[in-house]
Amino acid sequence: MNGVEIALAGYLAFGQLIPQGQQEIVKHAGLQVLHADGAVTLRLKEAGREKRAEGGAEVTTIRLVDELYPFEVTRYVKSWDDCDAVETWVEIRHSEGGPVRLIRADSFASAIGVSAKEVGVLGLTGKWAQEANVSESKVANGQIVELASKAGTRDAWESNAGMMVSFGQSDEESGNVLGVALEWTGTTSRRIRRGWDGKTTEVFAGVDMTSGPYTLDPGKVFRTPKAVLVWSERGRGEVSRQFHRWARNHLMPHGRDLHPVLLNSWEGSYFSFTEKTLTDMMDGVKEMGGEMFVLDDGWFGRGKYARDDKNKDKVGLGDWYVNEEKLPRGLGYLADEAAKRGLKFGLWVEPEMVNTRSWLAEEHPDWLLQEKGRPLALGRGGTQVVLDYANPAVRERIFSDLDKVYASVPSLAYIKWDSNQNIVNPGSTFLPSDRQPNLWYDYTIGLYDLLAKFQAKRPHIMVQACASGGGHMDFGFLRYADEFWASDDTDPFMRVFIQWGASQFYPACAMACHVTASPNHQTKRETPLKYRFDVAMCGRLGFELHPKDLTPEEVAFAKKAVADYKRIRPVVQQGDLYRLASPYENPYSALMYTNGDRSHAIVFVLGLKENGEKPVSLDLTGLAKGAKYDIAEINCTVPHDAKLAGRRLGLALHGPYDSAVFEISQGD
Ligand code: DGJ
């Protein structure tokens, strides 16, 4: 029996995963239905259950049927031997005389059997270039606090699909905390309701349905997104570590592999490149010890819709053919050039989108999401809109066009999947007029259908979930991807906060962090190269600059840092994270990663802009008590006089934007 099962006594009875009340999800209003005859009523009764083993997991299935209507719900609960996480979801079907409308269909809805004087909730919120801000509040008696996103794509910005609910006082290392994260890339609603006297706390998580009920035809199945639940009696840090372990072991396609150090071309050249620009970049990243080169936006489109330096982001999305004027020898040539330098090759795509100025939009104007009778609301470049992924023909066409591109690059190893627009024209010409609200759910199901098809055909390809940076930072996408681009904001100072937020739920190996130029292109802030490296080394290290802009001294520093990163990469990418000092509460942030037996740890101390000189004193909680450790500073420019006494590390930073990285190893 794991911690989640104990905490969810109202949902899963001790040891046996039995819902205490058979109508649990109904009782807590996680499921609300308008039947074919217009009645709003539901009384579910258990009609059977089974348990089956599935690899290292156990899946319990509970079938619930209505006493009066031919309407049934199947609840699934999946747990694993090697981690303390539980996945739960619901399937809904019926054979009524006509369609049923689902007003609410949560993945999870339950009273939590833990009493506490206060209940708090932590979520992540933000916007472009300011993603993953940690936001916390208390839930007062008689109140409902809701965390919701209504964008349809890039939902992680507004409100990330993960949340933590604390029962009583909690911090990084202490307190009862429930982690709930939806595996969903679309709209979500997560709610916490406290009873009038504070004695009960109910928690809900599911797809947001405020745009209209979902119409479910007889014989069809509505499957909610999976919700993954984690319980900790040792604070938020443990919730995060459990999420990270579960994601690496049971979610991400290549979660156990070490992720490569790569150079992505975007900030180094934007739309302005020739073959030579790109091969020069490859030379540079090879010299610094990188392992992959990724070609970003600007390689496609033809004729008047070529995505070139003049048209930039205004044209071409949807036209997935190589721009032969820019790249006369095609992508295969570039991949071969990368291979000659010992680098793998990756490519940027944005398959969910189309520009109104594209051959595809001219050919199929009905494939654009659009509201009947209204002009299109246009996004990036004044021409970008979202394709109708509820329509299988749209997905088939995108698959077939991109499949040809992928086939032309047999060594293709990585795809950066971008998505730069929300659903702002929420109408589908494919869906019947009485089913328009289905779009919000069907779009995301369509997206997953396409991702699964790509994955099945080329399972070795690593995918980055990009979405303007941070927009697809969710466990739904990570079933098909191995990392997310945490933010277009590559200013290391901003990244300290963004990465701190992302780490609440998502593992370091999934967090793409790139060293970029100074002054930073987004904020114009100037920071030392060491600081940029130290911040980026907290996740999956990469570059996004033109290496020719670095001085020989900077290249030498980068070479050494990349070599060090490769050595410590197993601990950072696959280890346990301990958040030692919050940038929200200190003039610095500190993180520690330990390997499984705690014999090896890496500590990052990242100063902020003011009071960077304040003495730093850290309790290295992840180290084994009583064990003897040796400490060495790496990525060093001006050494920090650090002292390790037992598990306490003391040092002083040299000022704003100074940072220090320590490798700590168990001695004899
Ligand atoms: C937005 C992404 O976040 C960037 O990294 C880059 O890929 C651009 N799109 C390209 O258009």
XYZ file of C-alpha atoms and ligand atoms in Angstrom:
679
model
C 0.000 0.000 0.000
C 1.496 3.341 -0.919
C 1.090 6.843 0.495
C -1.466 7.928 -2.050
C -3.768 5.072 -1.152
C -3.556 5.997 2.525
C -4.317 9.664 1.894
C -7.201 9.005 -0.424
C -9.178 7.037 2.100
C -12.384 8.423 0.646
C -11.442 7.254 -2.799
C -9.428 4.136 -2.283
C -10.009 2.116 0.853
C -7.022 0.791 2.714
C -5.018 -1.692 0.770
C -7.660 -2.675 -1.670
C -8.390 0.345 -3.804
C -12.103 0.251 -3.075
C -14.134 3.447 -3.386
C -15.812 3.863 -0.027
C -18.995 5.238 -1.510
C -19.872 3.589 -4.771
C -20.909 6.932 -6.140
C -17.815 8.758 -5.006
C -17.304 10.666 -8.236
C -20.993 11.575 -8.390
C -21.238 12.453 -4.724
C -18.461 14.982 -5.134
C -19.953 16.339 -8.366
C -16.985 15.220 -10.434
C -19.466 13.791 -12.917
C -22.606 15.617 -14.035
C -24.728 14.358 -16.880
C -27.691 15.508 -18.936
C -29.369 12.315 -20.125
C -30.900 11.838 -23.582
C -34.355 12.441 -22.076
C -33.276 15.719 -20.487
C -32.965 14.461 -16.893
C -29.988 15.435 -14.733
C -29.665 12.478 -12.417
C -27.163 9.777 -11.662
C -27.029 6.905 -9.205
C -24.194 4.564 -9.857
C -23.907 1.085 -8.392
C -20.886 -1.144 -8.534
C -21.269 -3.895 -11.123
C -17.931 -5.621 -10.836
C -14.259 -5.063 -10.458
C -11.049 -6.728 -11.416
C -7.345 -6.410 -10.850
C -4.764 -7.226 -13.437
C -0.998 -7.100 -13.549
C 0.508 -4.991 -16.319
C 4.303 -5.129 -16.414
C 5.487 -3.740 -13.096
C 2.067 -2.197 -12.460
C -1.288 -3.265 -11.114
C -4.478 -1.938 -12.691
C -7.769 -2.047 -10.812
C -10.937 -1.603 -12.829
C -14.242 -0.774 -11.166
C -17.418 -0.841 -13.252
C -20.292 1.332 -12.069
C -23.713 1.349 -13.738
C -26.722 3.605 -13.282
C -29.729 1.977 -11.647
C -32.183 3.511 -14.117
C -30.363 4.617 -17.276
C -28.194 2.477 -19.579
C -25.245 4.604 -18.548
C -21.989 3.327 -17.118
C -18.685 4.493 -15.782
C -15.474 2.519 -15.508
C -12.914 3.777 -13.093
C -9.240 2.790 -13.481
C -6.531 2.967 -10.864
C -2.950 2.063 -11.749
C -0.060 1.761 -9.326
C 3.569 0.650 -9.692
C 5.977 -1.439 -7.653
C 8.877 0.969 -8.010
C 7.321 4.364 -7.290
C 4.784 5.913 -4.999
C 2.475 7.339 -7.667
C -1.025 6.354 -8.734
C -2.696 7.077 -12.049
C -6.466 7.249 -12.203
C -8.966 7.924 -14.995
C -12.553 7.274 -15.958
C -14.346 5.973 -19.043
C -17.953 6.891 -19.706
C -20.307 5.107 -22.129
C -24.035 4.667 -22.578
C -26.711 3.177 -24.834
C -29.471 5.727 -24.317
C -31.902 6.629 -27.107
C -29.864 9.683 -28.132
C -26.753 11.643 -27.183
C -25.929 12.355 -23.557
C -24.312 15.645 -22.572
C -21.469 15.617 -20.084
C -21.567 18.785 -18.048
C -18.583 17.770 -15.988
C -16.412 14.670 -16.267
C -13.450 14.852 -13.923
C -10.599 12.383 -13.962
C -10.539 12.445 -10.202
C -12.917 13.717 -7.532
C -12.628 12.729 -3.939
C -12.658 13.719 -0.304
C -9.171 13.452 1.157
C -9.113 11.609 4.450
C -6.583 13.833 6.175
C -7.703 16.439 8.681
C -5.776 19.675 8.949
C -6.177 23.133 10.467
C -5.301 24.717 7.165
C -5.293 23.635 3.565
C -3.134 25.309 0.943
C -2.714 24.980 -2.791
C 0.302 25.566 -4.985
C 0.124 25.945 -8.749
C 2.149 27.413 -11.603
C 1.020 30.354 -13.654
C 2.500 32.841 -16.110
C 2.656 33.999 -19.676
C 5.094 34.055 -22.571
C 8.668 34.506 -21.319
C 7.494 34.527 -17.688
C 6.358 30.958 -17.302
C 5.963 28.689 -14.277
C 5.624 31.290 -11.517
C 4.864 29.556 -8.258
C 1.516 30.765 -6.944
C 0.127 29.741 -3.563
C -3.002 30.377 -1.546
C -4.981 29.016 1.380
C -8.415 27.512 0.954
C -10.682 29.014 3.609
C -13.667 27.214 5.119
C -16.621 27.064 2.784
C -14.544 28.103 -0.223
C -13.675 26.544 -3.521
C -10.343 27.484 -5.038
C -10.050 26.702 -8.719
C -6.963 26.514 -10.902
C -8.071 26.509 -14.516
C -6.744 27.001 -18.005
C -8.929 27.762 -20.999
C -6.493 28.236 -23.886
C -6.834 24.873 -25.673
C -3.151 24.868 -26.590
C -0.247 26.279 -24.515
C -2.425 25.770 -21.425
C 0.561 25.337 -19.137
C 1.119 29.104 -19.264
C -2.126 30.198 -17.686
C -2.321 27.397 -15.170
C -0.073 24.363 -15.330
C -1.873 21.023 -15.156
C -0.025 20.164 -11.926
C -0.905 21.309 -8.405
C 0.041 20.511 -4.833
C -2.479 20.539 -1.991
C -1.002 20.783 1.492
C -2.767 19.681 4.645
C -1.413 21.731 7.547
C 1.935 23.539 7.465
C 4.275 22.287 4.790
C 7.571 23.221 3.203
C 10.186 21.508 1.060
C 11.001 18.849 3.623
C 7.978 18.558 5.902
C 4.214 18.370 5.880
C 1.435 16.343 4.269
C 1.144 17.178 0.607
C -0.938 15.707 -2.198
C 0.382 16.192 -5.723
C -2.159 16.034 -8.555
C -1.172 16.430 -12.189
C -3.348 15.907 -15.219
C -1.865 14.233 -18.249
C -3.497 16.756 -20.534
C -2.309 19.353 -23.030
C -5.650 21.182 -23.315
C -7.958 23.038 -20.951
C -8.059 21.871 -17.344
C -9.899 22.617 -14.134
C -8.573 21.648 -10.720
C -10.547 22.551 -7.638
C -10.217 22.287 -3.876
C -13.365 22.618 -1.787
C -13.302 22.946 2.008
C -16.378 22.215 4.059
C -17.963 25.027 6.065
C -16.295 23.825 9.274
C -12.984 22.925 7.669
C -13.453 19.248 8.446
C -13.624 18.037 4.862
C -11.484 18.741 1.842
C -12.473 17.601 -1.609
C -10.109 17.650 -4.540
C -11.144 17.559 -8.210
C -9.177 17.445 -11.423
C -10.327 17.139 -14.999
C -10.890 18.759 -18.353
C -12.403 22.243 -18.150
C -15.882 22.064 -19.638
C -17.048 25.606 -19.114
C -17.075 26.209 -22.881
C -20.037 23.865 -23.162
C -21.008 20.265 -22.411
C -19.452 17.371 -24.291
C -21.943 15.486 -26.467
C -21.477 11.727 -26.234
C -23.275 9.489 -28.715
C -24.580 6.041 -27.753
C -21.885 3.379 -28.113
C -18.998 5.888 -27.967
C -16.522 6.208 -25.107
C -15.424 9.390 -23.367
C -12.086 8.745 -21.685
C -10.941 11.391 -19.227
C -7.288 12.359 -19.148
C -5.262 10.410 -16.638
C -4.596 12.139 -13.339
C -1.389 11.192 -11.578
C -1.442 11.418 -7.800
C 1.446 11.483 -5.373
C 1.312 11.663 -1.594
C 4.088 12.828 0.705
C 4.394 13.131 4.463
C 7.777 14.772 3.941
C 6.813 17.957 2.166
C 6.807 19.173 -1.392
C 10.311 18.069 -2.233
C 9.246 14.453 -1.926
C 6.150 15.077 -4.074
C 8.412 16.477 -6.794
C 10.878 13.593 -6.531
C 8.028 11.080 -6.859
C 6.632 12.857 -9.912
C 10.109 12.980 -11.450
C 10.767 9.276 -10.829
C 7.376 8.242 -12.157
C 7.760 10.403 -15.300
C 11.218 9.032 -16.065
C 10.279 5.422 -15.388
C 6.720 5.209 -16.642
C 5.817 8.119 -18.871
C 8.487 9.574 -21.085
C 9.486 7.522 -24.125
C 13.223 7.819 -23.393
C 13.010 8.850 -19.760
C 15.879 6.580 -18.685
C 18.282 7.708 -21.406
C 20.781 10.499 -20.960
C 19.611 13.423 -23.032
C 22.110 15.004 -25.442
C 23.872 18.352 -25.257
C 22.618 20.128 -28.357
C 22.780 23.412 -30.183
C 19.479 24.787 -31.453
C 19.832 27.306 -34.285
C 17.055 29.771 -33.285
C 18.762 32.532 -31.307
C 21.958 32.060 -33.306
C 20.401 32.838 -36.694
C 16.585 33.164 -36.458
C 15.206 33.023 -40.052
C 18.413 34.297 -41.547
C 20.647 31.398 -42.580
C 22.323 29.645 -45.462
C 23.742 26.120 -45.526
C 27.075 27.641 -44.543
C 25.601 29.411 -41.487
C 24.354 26.063 -40.261
C 27.505 24.064 -40.970
C 29.522 26.788 -39.214
C 27.272 26.363 -36.194
C 27.863 22.624 -36.354
C 31.623 23.218 -36.325
C 31.239 25.359 -33.244
C 29.090 22.965 -31.275
C 31.339 20.070 -32.178
C 34.317 22.002 -30.854
C 32.541 22.646 -27.548
C 31.701 18.964 -27.127
C 28.026 19.057 -28.143
C 26.248 15.987 -29.414
C 23.449 17.261 -31.641
C 22.524 20.091 -33.972
C 18.874 21.178 -34.265
C 17.632 23.298 -37.171
C 14.864 25.610 -35.939
C 12.198 27.575 -37.836
C 12.728 28.883 -41.369
C 13.659 25.793 -43.420
C 10.365 25.297 -45.282
C 7.730 26.867 -47.533
C 7.800 27.552 -51.267
C 7.468 30.412 -53.722
C 5.555 33.393 -52.363
C 5.063 31.494 -49.113
C 8.718 30.599 -48.498
C 9.530 31.116 -44.833
C 12.605 33.203 -45.556
C 14.351 36.131 -43.970
C 11.908 38.566 -45.603
C 8.604 36.807 -44.849
C 9.747 35.489 -41.479
C 6.810 34.146 -39.421
C 4.073 35.549 -41.676
C 3.861 32.698 -44.176
C 4.364 29.030 -44.851
C 3.164 27.155 -41.777
C 1.391 24.066 -43.080
C 3.617 23.799 -46.189
C 6.019 21.121 -45.079
C 8.490 21.093 -47.985
C 12.087 22.220 -47.844
C 12.786 25.764 -48.991
C 15.176 24.840 -51.793
C 16.331 28.371 -52.382
C 17.704 28.509 -48.897
C 18.763 24.884 -48.591
C 19.472 23.675 -52.157
C 20.931 20.358 -51.013
C 18.023 19.624 -48.684
C 17.842 18.427 -45.117
C 19.630 15.149 -45.892
C 22.752 17.116 -46.767
C 22.615 18.969 -43.430
C 22.086 15.748 -41.504
C 25.106 14.248 -43.311
C 27.188 17.301 -42.468
C 26.166 16.905 -38.828
C 27.075 13.208 -38.929
C 30.505 14.047 -40.412
C 31.108 16.069 -37.263
C 29.860 13.288 -35.006
C 26.609 15.160 -34.295
C 23.038 13.928 -34.450
C 20.515 16.005 -36.360
C 17.167 17.416 -35.230
C 14.470 19.532 -36.853
C 11.836 22.109 -35.796
C 8.206 21.679 -36.867
C 4.914 23.331 -35.907
C 2.322 20.781 -37.063
C -0.751 22.135 -35.258
C -0.623 25.486 -37.008
C -1.086 27.124 -40.379
C -0.580 30.632 -41.742
C -3.504 32.073 -43.673
C -0.787 32.920 -46.207
C 0.183 29.335 -47.096
C -0.567 26.853 -49.868
C -2.337 24.618 -47.368
C -4.728 27.357 -46.217
C -5.486 28.257 -49.847
C -6.235 24.623 -50.635
C -8.288 23.863 -47.518
C -9.736 27.020 -45.956
C -12.220 24.801 -44.097
C -9.369 23.126 -42.182
C -8.691 26.238 -40.116
C -10.487 26.521 -36.796
C -13.062 29.262 -37.320
C -16.237 30.630 -35.808
C -19.186 30.697 -38.160
C -19.959 34.218 -39.370
C -17.010 35.844 -37.629
C -13.703 37.053 -39.070
C -10.676 35.000 -38.068
C -8.740 36.226 -35.063
C -5.116 36.066 -36.234
C -2.063 35.311 -34.140
C 1.685 35.449 -34.674
C 2.804 37.321 -37.782
C -0.774 38.542 -38.235
C -1.558 35.333 -40.149
C -1.243 32.362 -37.777
C -4.218 30.189 -36.844
C -4.790 26.699 -35.444
C -5.645 23.697 -37.619
C -8.743 21.641 -36.874
C -7.262 18.552 -35.251
C -10.740 17.222 -34.503
C -10.821 16.438 -38.236
C -8.944 13.196 -39.061
C -8.343 14.323 -42.668
C -6.308 17.277 -41.393
C -4.188 15.036 -39.215
C -3.671 12.538 -42.028
C -2.451 15.253 -44.383
C -0.029 16.688 -41.830
C 1.229 13.211 -41.029
C 1.755 12.342 -44.662
C 3.557 15.625 -45.490
C 5.840 15.479 -42.483
C 6.424 11.764 -42.911
C 7.936 12.530 -46.328
C 10.199 15.129 -44.745
C 11.297 12.714 -42.018
C 11.909 9.991 -44.613
C 14.246 12.347 -46.492
C 16.461 12.462 -43.376
C 16.948 8.824 -42.371
C 19.249 9.789 -39.507
C 16.731 12.237 -38.007
C 17.102 11.905 -34.232
C 15.072 14.749 -32.709
C 11.976 16.822 -33.400
C 11.219 20.159 -31.772
C 7.402 20.340 -31.841
C 6.380 23.985 -31.574
C 2.916 25.505 -31.139
C 2.572 29.278 -31.094
C -1.115 30.093 -30.900
C -4.077 29.434 -28.613
C -7.495 28.330 -29.791
C -8.976 31.777 -30.296
C -11.387 30.780 -33.100
C -13.138 27.905 -31.305
C -15.246 26.530 -34.133
C -14.890 23.471 -36.349
C -16.356 22.972 -39.825
C -15.900 19.243 -39.258
C -17.957 18.943 -36.066
C -21.753 19.208 -36.430
C -23.278 22.465 -35.244
C -24.717 20.881 -32.088
C -21.307 19.512 -31.077
C -19.090 22.567 -31.276
C -18.092 22.437 -27.581
C -16.612 18.975 -28.249
C -13.786 20.748 -30.052
C -11.869 21.520 -26.852
C -11.544 17.848 -25.935
C -11.455 16.408 -29.469
C -8.623 18.758 -30.465
C -6.317 17.369 -27.782
C -7.337 13.778 -28.505
C -6.541 14.497 -32.166
C -3.163 15.925 -31.170
C -2.321 12.781 -29.206
C -3.512 10.598 -32.075
C -1.044 12.323 -34.384
C 1.800 12.259 -31.864
C 1.198 8.531 -31.320
C 1.319 7.887 -35.054
C 4.648 9.654 -35.420
C 5.968 7.851 -32.370
C 4.871 4.424 -33.596
C 6.612 4.908 -36.938
C 9.909 6.246 -35.584
C 10.078 5.378 -31.880
C 13.771 6.280 -31.631
C 13.149 9.983 -32.356
C 13.318 12.238 -29.310
C 10.697 14.959 -29.247
C 10.817 18.350 -27.570
C 7.457 19.866 -26.567
C 7.988 23.530 -27.277
C 4.824 25.690 -27.609
C 6.448 29.155 -27.533
C 8.390 27.972 -24.500
C 6.635 26.447 -21.505
C 3.218 26.134 -23.169
C 3.363 22.357 -23.435
C 4.938 21.716 -20.064
C 2.600 18.915 -19.043
C 2.552 15.153 -18.498
C 0.074 14.672 -21.362
C 2.622 15.772 -23.943
C 5.499 14.099 -22.124
C 4.003 10.688 -22.954
C 5.199 11.442 -26.492
C 8.120 13.736 -25.751
C 11.311 13.602 -23.756
C 11.619 17.225 -22.879
C 9.965 20.620 -23.013
C 11.406 23.992 -23.903
C 10.844 25.686 -20.564
C 10.742 29.252 -21.871
C 11.767 31.509 -24.719
C 13.193 33.628 -21.947
C 16.777 32.426 -21.851
C 17.970 35.139 -19.470
C 19.558 33.037 -16.702
C 18.217 35.324 -13.983
C 14.645 34.734 -15.195
C 15.409 31.066 -15.755
C 16.296 30.581 -12.066
C 12.619 31.239 -11.253
C 11.139 29.485 -14.279
C 13.184 26.330 -13.669
C 12.376 26.405 -9.954
C 8.677 26.426 -10.876
C 8.983 23.722 -13.524
C 10.900 21.461 -11.135
C 7.873 21.248 -8.831
C 6.447 18.643 -11.194
C 8.794 17.935 -14.096
C 12.165 16.152 -14.012
C 15.457 17.863 -14.832
C 16.109 15.621 -17.828
C 12.907 16.974 -19.407
C 13.811 20.621 -18.915
C 15.664 22.022 -21.926
C 17.966 24.829 -20.772
C 20.175 26.668 -23.246
C 23.179 28.916 -22.882
C 22.546 32.006 -25.000
C 24.264 35.269 -25.869
C 24.775 38.209 -23.539
C 23.100 40.723 -23.557
C 20.125 38.396 -23.524
C 17.865 38.707 -26.571
C 14.663 38.870 -24.514
C 15.610 41.018 -21.523
C 18.865 42.677 -22.684
C 20.402 41.672 -19.345
C 24.157 41.082 -19.341
C 25.415 38.096 -17.357
C 28.710 36.206 -17.175
C 29.091 33.070 -19.303
C 29.707 31.022 -16.154
C 26.350 32.086 -14.708
C 24.604 31.188 -17.960
C 26.241 27.761 -17.897
C 25.553 27.103 -14.226
C 21.849 27.872 -14.637
C 21.525 25.791 -17.824
C 23.365 22.856 -16.268
C 20.490 22.405 -13.779
C 18.511 20.739 -16.564
C 19.274 19.362 -20.021
C 22.148 21.572 -21.103
C 22.247 23.021 -24.614
C 23.177 26.118 -26.610
C 21.267 28.649 -28.596
C 23.767 31.087 -30.074
C 26.203 31.247 -32.946
C 29.462 29.807 -31.602
C 31.438 32.202 -33.820
C 30.272 35.007 -31.511
C 32.203 33.491 -28.593
C 35.792 34.522 -27.847
C 38.510 31.798 -27.748
C 38.524 32.118 -23.930
C 34.750 31.593 -23.824
C 35.020 28.557 -26.110
C 37.667 27.109 -23.796
C 35.388 27.660 -20.783
C 32.440 26.132 -22.653
C 34.474 23.059 -23.636
C 35.412 22.366 -20.042
C 31.862 23.029 -18.792
C 30.348 20.656 -21.356
C 32.855 17.949 -20.411
C 31.987 18.440 -16.723
C 28.280 18.392 -17.516
C 28.629 15.102 -19.354
C 30.319 13.639 -16.281
C 27.677 14.877 -13.832
C 24.773 14.383 -16.273
C 23.627 11.035 -14.852
C 23.161 12.666 -11.428
C 21.446 15.816 -12.738
C 19.227 14.111 -15.303
C 18.416 10.890 -13.459
C 18.993 11.763 -9.811
C 16.841 13.022 -6.961
C 16.320 16.765 -6.700
C 16.460 18.614 -3.372
C 15.439 22.258 -3.570
C 17.610 23.783 -0.852
C 16.886 27.510 -1.074
C 14.045 29.244 -2.875
C 14.753 32.265 -5.086
C 11.396 33.601 -3.887
C 12.742 33.813 -0.318
C 16.488 34.371 -0.721
C 18.845 36.490 -2.816
C 19.918 33.191 -4.390
C 18.537 29.805 -5.300
C 20.149 26.483 -4.406
C 19.461 23.032 -5.795
C 21.045 19.669 -5.129
C 20.856 16.464 -7.170
C 21.905 13.151 -5.658
C 22.368 9.749 -7.205
C 20.444 6.715 -5.928
C 22.784 5.715 -3.078
C 23.628 9.348 -2.195
C 27.305 8.774 -2.795
C 27.470 11.543 -5.385
C 25.741 14.929 -5.369
C 25.860 18.162 -7.339
C 24.980 21.451 -5.663
C 24.109 24.585 -7.639
C 24.068 27.966 -5.872
C 22.686 30.635 -8.191
C 22.887 34.245 -7.031
C 20.264 36.782 -8.013
C 20.697 40.433 -8.859
C 20.815 42.027 -5.429
C 22.491 41.051 -2.174
C 24.381 38.360 -4.017
C 27.112 38.826 -1.385
C 24.953 37.555 1.467
C 26.558 34.474 3.126
C 24.954 31.264 1.975
C 24.379 28.473 4.464
C 22.703 25.346 3.186
C 21.515 22.158 4.814
C 22.284 19.495 2.199
C 19.290 17.397 3.188
C 19.746 14.834 0.437
C 23.123 13.644 1.738
C 23.375 10.593 3.977
C 23.551 11.537 7.665
C 26.905 10.807 9.272
C 28.631 9.973 5.968
C 31.891 11.674 5.021
C 31.956 13.664 1.797
C 34.611 15.426 -0.269
C 33.741 18.632 -2.055
C 35.158 20.126 -5.258
C 34.081 23.229 -7.123
C 33.542 22.902 -10.867
C 32.908 25.482 -13.638
C 35.151 27.695 -11.609
C 36.311 31.192 -12.614
C 36.959 32.836 -9.221
C 36.841 30.076 -6.566
C 34.379 30.288 -3.689
C 35.750 29.542 -0.285
C 33.192 26.855 0.516
C 33.184 24.815 3.741
C 31.351 21.553 4.141
C 30.786 20.552 7.785
C 28.644 17.452 8.087
C 25.714 18.254 5.848
C 26.085 22.028 6.146
C 27.613 23.932 3.271
C 28.740 27.504 3.818
C 30.045 29.964 1.236
C 29.773 33.542 0.068
C 28.863 34.563 -3.447
C 30.932 37.296 -5.061
C 28.027 39.546 -6.042
C 25.058 39.761 -8.405
C 24.799 37.028 -11.025
C 27.526 35.028 -9.388
C 27.056 31.305 -8.979
C 28.874 28.222 -7.781
C 28.655 24.527 -8.600
C 30.008 21.825 -6.327
C 30.567 18.167 -6.924
C 30.253 16.238 -3.692
C 31.405 12.643 -3.410
C 31.392 10.222 -0.536
C 34.901 9.656 0.847
C 36.199 6.493 2.484
C 8.868 29.714 -30.539
C 9.855 28.855 -29.841
O 9.650 28.871 -28.467
C 11.268 29.290 -30.203
O 12.206 28.521 -29.502
C 11.462 29.150 -31.680
O 11.418 27.802 -32.043
C 10.407 29.946 -32.414
N 9.084 29.627 -31.961
C 10.488 29.706 -33.893
O 9.484 30.288 -34.597
